[in-house]
Coordinates of C-alpha atoms in Angstrom, one line a residue:
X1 CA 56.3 -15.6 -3.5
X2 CA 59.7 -13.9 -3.8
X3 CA 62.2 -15.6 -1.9
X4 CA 63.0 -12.0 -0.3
X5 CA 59.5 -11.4 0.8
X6 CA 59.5 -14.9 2.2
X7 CA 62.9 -14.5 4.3
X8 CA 61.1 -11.5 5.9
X9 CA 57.9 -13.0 6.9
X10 CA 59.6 -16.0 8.5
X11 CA 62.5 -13.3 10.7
X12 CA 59.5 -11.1 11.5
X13 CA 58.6 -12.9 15.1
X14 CA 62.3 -13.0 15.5
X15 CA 62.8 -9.7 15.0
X16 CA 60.0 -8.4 17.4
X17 CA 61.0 -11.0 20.3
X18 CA 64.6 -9.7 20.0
X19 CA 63.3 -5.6 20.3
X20 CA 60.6 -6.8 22.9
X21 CA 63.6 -8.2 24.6
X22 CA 65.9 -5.0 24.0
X23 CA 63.4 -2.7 25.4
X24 CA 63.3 -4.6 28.9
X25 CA 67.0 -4.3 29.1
X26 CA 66.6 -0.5 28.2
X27 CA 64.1 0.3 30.6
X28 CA 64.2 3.3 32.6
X29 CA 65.7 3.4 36.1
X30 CA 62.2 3.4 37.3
X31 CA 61.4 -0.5 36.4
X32 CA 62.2 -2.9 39.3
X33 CA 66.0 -4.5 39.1
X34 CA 66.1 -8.3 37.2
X35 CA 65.5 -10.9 39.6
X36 CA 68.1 -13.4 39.8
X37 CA 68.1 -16.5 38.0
X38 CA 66.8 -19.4 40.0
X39 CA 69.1 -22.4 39.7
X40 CA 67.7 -26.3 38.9
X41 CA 64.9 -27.7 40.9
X42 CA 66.1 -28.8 44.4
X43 CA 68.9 -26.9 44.5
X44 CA 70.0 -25.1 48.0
X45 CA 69.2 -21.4 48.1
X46 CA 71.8 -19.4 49.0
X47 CA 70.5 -16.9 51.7
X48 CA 71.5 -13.2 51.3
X49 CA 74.2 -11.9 53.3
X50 CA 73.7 -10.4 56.8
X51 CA 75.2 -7.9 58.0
X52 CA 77.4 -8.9 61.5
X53 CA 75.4 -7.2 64.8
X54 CA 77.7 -4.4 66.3
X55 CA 79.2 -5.7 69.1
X56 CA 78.9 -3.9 72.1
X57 CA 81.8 -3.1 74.8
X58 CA 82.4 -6.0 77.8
X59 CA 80.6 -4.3 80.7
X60 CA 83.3 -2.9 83.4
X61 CA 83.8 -5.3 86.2
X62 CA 81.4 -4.2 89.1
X63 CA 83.2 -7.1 92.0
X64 CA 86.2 -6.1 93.6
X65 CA 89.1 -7.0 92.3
X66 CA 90.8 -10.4 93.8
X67 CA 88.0 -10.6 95.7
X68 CA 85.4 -13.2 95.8
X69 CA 81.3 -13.3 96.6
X70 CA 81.8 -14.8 100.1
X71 CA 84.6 -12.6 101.0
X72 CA 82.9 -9.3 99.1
X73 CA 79.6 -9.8 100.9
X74 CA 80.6 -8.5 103.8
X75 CA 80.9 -5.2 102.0
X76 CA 78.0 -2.7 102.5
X77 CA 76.8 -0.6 99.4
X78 CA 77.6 2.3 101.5
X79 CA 81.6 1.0 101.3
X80 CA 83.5 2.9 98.5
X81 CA 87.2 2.7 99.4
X82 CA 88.7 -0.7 100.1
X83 CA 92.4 -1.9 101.2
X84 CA 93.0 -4.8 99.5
X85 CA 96.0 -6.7 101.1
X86 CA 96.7 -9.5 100.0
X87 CA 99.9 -12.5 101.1
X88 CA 100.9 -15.9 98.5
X89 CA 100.1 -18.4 101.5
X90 CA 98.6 -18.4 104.6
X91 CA 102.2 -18.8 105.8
X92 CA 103.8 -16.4 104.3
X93 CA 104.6 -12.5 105.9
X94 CA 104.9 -10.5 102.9
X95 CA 101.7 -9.3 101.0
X96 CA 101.1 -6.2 98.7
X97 CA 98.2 -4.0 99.5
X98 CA 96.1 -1.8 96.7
X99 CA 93.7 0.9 97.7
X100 CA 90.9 0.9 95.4
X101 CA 87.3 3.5 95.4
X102 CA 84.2 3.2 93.2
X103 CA 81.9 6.8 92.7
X104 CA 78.9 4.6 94.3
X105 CA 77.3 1.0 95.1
X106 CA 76.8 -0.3 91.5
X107 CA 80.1 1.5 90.0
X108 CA 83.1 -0.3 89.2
X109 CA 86.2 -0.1 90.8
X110 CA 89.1 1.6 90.5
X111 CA 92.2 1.2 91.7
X112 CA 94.0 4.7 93.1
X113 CA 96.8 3.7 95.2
X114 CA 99.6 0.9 95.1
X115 CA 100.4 -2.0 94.6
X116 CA 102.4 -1.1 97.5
X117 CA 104.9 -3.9 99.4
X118 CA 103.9 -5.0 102.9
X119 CA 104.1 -6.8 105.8
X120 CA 102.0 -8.8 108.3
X121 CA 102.6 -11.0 110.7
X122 CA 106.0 -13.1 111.3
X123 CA 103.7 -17.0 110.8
X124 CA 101.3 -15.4 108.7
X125 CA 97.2 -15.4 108.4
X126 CA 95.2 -17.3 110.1
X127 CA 91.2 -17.0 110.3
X128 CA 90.8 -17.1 114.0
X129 CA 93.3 -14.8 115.1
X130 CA 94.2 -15.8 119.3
X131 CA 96.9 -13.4 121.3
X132 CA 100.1 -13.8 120.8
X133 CA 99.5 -16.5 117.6
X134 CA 101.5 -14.3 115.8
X135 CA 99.1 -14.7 112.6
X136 CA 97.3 -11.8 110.6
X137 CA 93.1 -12.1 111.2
X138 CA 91.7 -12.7 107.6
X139 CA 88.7 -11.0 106.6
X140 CA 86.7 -7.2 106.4
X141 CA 86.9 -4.9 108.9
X142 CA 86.6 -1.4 108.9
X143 CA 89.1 1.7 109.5
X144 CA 88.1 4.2 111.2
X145 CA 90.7 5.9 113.2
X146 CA 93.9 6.8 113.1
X147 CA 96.6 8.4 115.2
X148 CA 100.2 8.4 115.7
X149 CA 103.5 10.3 117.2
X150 CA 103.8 12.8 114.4
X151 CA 101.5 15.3 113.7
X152 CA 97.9 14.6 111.7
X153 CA 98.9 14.9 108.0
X154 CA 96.6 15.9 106.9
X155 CA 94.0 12.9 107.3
X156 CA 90.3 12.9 106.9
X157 CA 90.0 10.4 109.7
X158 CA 90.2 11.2 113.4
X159 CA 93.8 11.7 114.4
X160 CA 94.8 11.1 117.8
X161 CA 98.5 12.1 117.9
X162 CA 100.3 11.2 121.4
X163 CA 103.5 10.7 123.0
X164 CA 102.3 6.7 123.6
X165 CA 102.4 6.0 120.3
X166 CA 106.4 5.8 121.1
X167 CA 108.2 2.5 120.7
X168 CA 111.8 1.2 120.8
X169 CA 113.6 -2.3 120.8
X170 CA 113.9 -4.6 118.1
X171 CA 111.3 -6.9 115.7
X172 CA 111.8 -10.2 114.9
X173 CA 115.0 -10.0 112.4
X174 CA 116.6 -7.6 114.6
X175 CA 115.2 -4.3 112.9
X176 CA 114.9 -1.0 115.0
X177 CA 111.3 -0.7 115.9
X178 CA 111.4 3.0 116.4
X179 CA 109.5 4.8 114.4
X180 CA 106.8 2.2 113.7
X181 CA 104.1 4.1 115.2
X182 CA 104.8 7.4 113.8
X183 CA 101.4 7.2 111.6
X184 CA 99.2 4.3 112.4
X185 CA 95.1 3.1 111.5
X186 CA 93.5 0.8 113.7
X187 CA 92.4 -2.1 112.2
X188 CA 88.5 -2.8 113.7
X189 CA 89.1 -5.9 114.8
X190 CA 88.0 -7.0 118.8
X191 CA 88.0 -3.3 119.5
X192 CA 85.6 -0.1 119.9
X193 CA 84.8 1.9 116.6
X194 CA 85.3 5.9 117.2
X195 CA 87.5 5.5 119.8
X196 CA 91.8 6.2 119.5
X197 CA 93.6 3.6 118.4
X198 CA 95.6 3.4 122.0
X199 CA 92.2 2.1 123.4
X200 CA 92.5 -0.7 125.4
X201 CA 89.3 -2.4 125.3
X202 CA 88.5 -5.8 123.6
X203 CA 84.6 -6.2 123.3
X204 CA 85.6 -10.2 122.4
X205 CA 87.7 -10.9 125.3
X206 CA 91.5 -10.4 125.7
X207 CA 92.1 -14.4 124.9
X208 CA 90.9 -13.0 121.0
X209 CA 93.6 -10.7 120.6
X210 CA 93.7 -6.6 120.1
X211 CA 95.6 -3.4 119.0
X212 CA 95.7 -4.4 115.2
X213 CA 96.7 -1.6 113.2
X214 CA 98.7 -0.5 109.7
X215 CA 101.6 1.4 110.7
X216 CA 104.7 2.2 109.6
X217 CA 107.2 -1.0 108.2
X218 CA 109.9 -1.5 109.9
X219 CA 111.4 -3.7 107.2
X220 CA 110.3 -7.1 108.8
X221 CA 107.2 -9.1 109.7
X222 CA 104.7 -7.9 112.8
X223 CA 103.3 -9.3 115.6
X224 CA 99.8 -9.4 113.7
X225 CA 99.7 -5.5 112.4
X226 CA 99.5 -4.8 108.5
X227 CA 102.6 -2.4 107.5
X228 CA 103.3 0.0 105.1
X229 CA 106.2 2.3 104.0
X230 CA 106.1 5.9 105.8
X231 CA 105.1 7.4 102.5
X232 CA 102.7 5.2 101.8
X233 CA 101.4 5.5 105.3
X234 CA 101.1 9.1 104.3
X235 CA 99.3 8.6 100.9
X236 CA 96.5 6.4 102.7
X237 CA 95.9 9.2 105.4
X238 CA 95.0 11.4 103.5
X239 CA 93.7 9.4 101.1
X240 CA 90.8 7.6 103.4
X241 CA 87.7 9.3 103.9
X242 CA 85.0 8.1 106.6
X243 CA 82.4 8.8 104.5
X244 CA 83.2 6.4 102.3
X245 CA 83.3 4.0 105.0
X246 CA 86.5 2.6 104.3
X247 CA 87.6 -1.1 104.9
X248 CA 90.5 -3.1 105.0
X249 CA 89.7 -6.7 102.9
X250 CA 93.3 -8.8 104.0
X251 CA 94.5 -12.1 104.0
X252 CA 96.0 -14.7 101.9
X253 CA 95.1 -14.7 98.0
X254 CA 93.3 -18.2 98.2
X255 CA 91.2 -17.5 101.1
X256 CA 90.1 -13.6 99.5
X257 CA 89.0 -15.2 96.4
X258 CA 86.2 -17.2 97.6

């Protein structure tokens, strides 16, 4: 047999393995992709990348701010404006206070006045405010009426203005008091909601205390009143609406955290 003829009979499998092999790589776009090579028996399997979840927003806060669940349960769903005044110590006289409004009872919210600098009483806070303790009451109560020697301005709150709201002498560092009562918001505590702040009347007994308000600062601590600068005063006037039923949340930061 001719050594040429040979050669070709012997390549011919070769030949037809190596075009069989050709045409799979040449297949049209319609054949399925190569598999990947598996490596040696036993050996980990890499698994195929994931793609990282989306991550989603932190939900807005829905508690009030500096506030904590004891404290914040005494607010009513129906509450969407809140004073939040708040001292360092139960002993201290200085505080800051932050008006802050949510849109409804499951909306965060949102702070839209202050910080503002304040005052309250010359030995501070105390939880069970006496007469005469000179300490702020801690805790919720509502504000509901306002009133003062100058003219309503412009407040959604009942205004009583009258010539009783007139003051003189001097607070405890020797400041002019005049002037302090000019714009004033009675604090509910030991008193009757819906009536002027001037009322007299302490549904808990005199022994309890009265006559809390926020009023105008007169650069120095208070008897047991929350105070605010004359423009502030203002702002929160006409800021508070009752149908919000706003609150005032005060007292030392410890104690409004719980």
């Amino acid at each position: 047999m001719p050594v040429c003829l040979a050669a070709a009979r012997l390549l011919a499998p070769t030949v037809c393995a190596a075009l069989l092999l050709a045409g799979c790589a040449s297949s049209s776009s319609s054949a399925p992709p190569p598999r990947p090579l598996a490596g040696p028996p036993g050996a980990p399997v890499s698994p195929a990348p994931v793609s990282p979840a989306p991550v989603s927003p932190a939900p807005a806060p829905r508690g009030l701010p500096g506030v904590g669940p004891e404290t914040g349960a005494a607010l009513t769903d129906g509450t969407l404006q809140a004073l939040v005044v708040t001292g360092a110590t139960r002993d201290t006289h200085t505080a800051e206070a932050v008006l802050y409004e949510r849109a409804h009872a499951d909306a965060p919210w949102t702070r839209v006045l202050g910080p503002w600098p304040a005052h309250n009483a010359l030995r501070g806070w105390t939880p069970d405010h006496t007469e005469g303790d000179l300490r702020t009451p801690i805790g919720v109560f509502g504000l509901g009426d306002a009133g003062g020697l100058l003219p309503d301005p412009g407040t959604l709150l009942p205004y009583d203005q009258d010539e009783d709201f007139g003051i003189s002498g001097e607070g405890f560092l020797g400041e002019p008091l005049e002037g302090s009562f000019d714009y004033v918001v009675a604090i509910d505590y030991n008193r009757v909601p819906g009536t002027t702040p001037l009322d007299a009347e302490r549904p808990l007994g005199e022994e309890r205390g009265g006559g809390v308000w926020i009023h105008v600062d007169h650069q120095g601590p208070t008897q047991a009143c929350i105070s605010l600068a004359l423009d502030h005063m203002r702002e929160l006037l006409r800021a508070l609406d009752p149908a919000g039923l706003p609150v005032i949340v005060m007292g030392p930061e410890a104690d409004l955290r719980r």
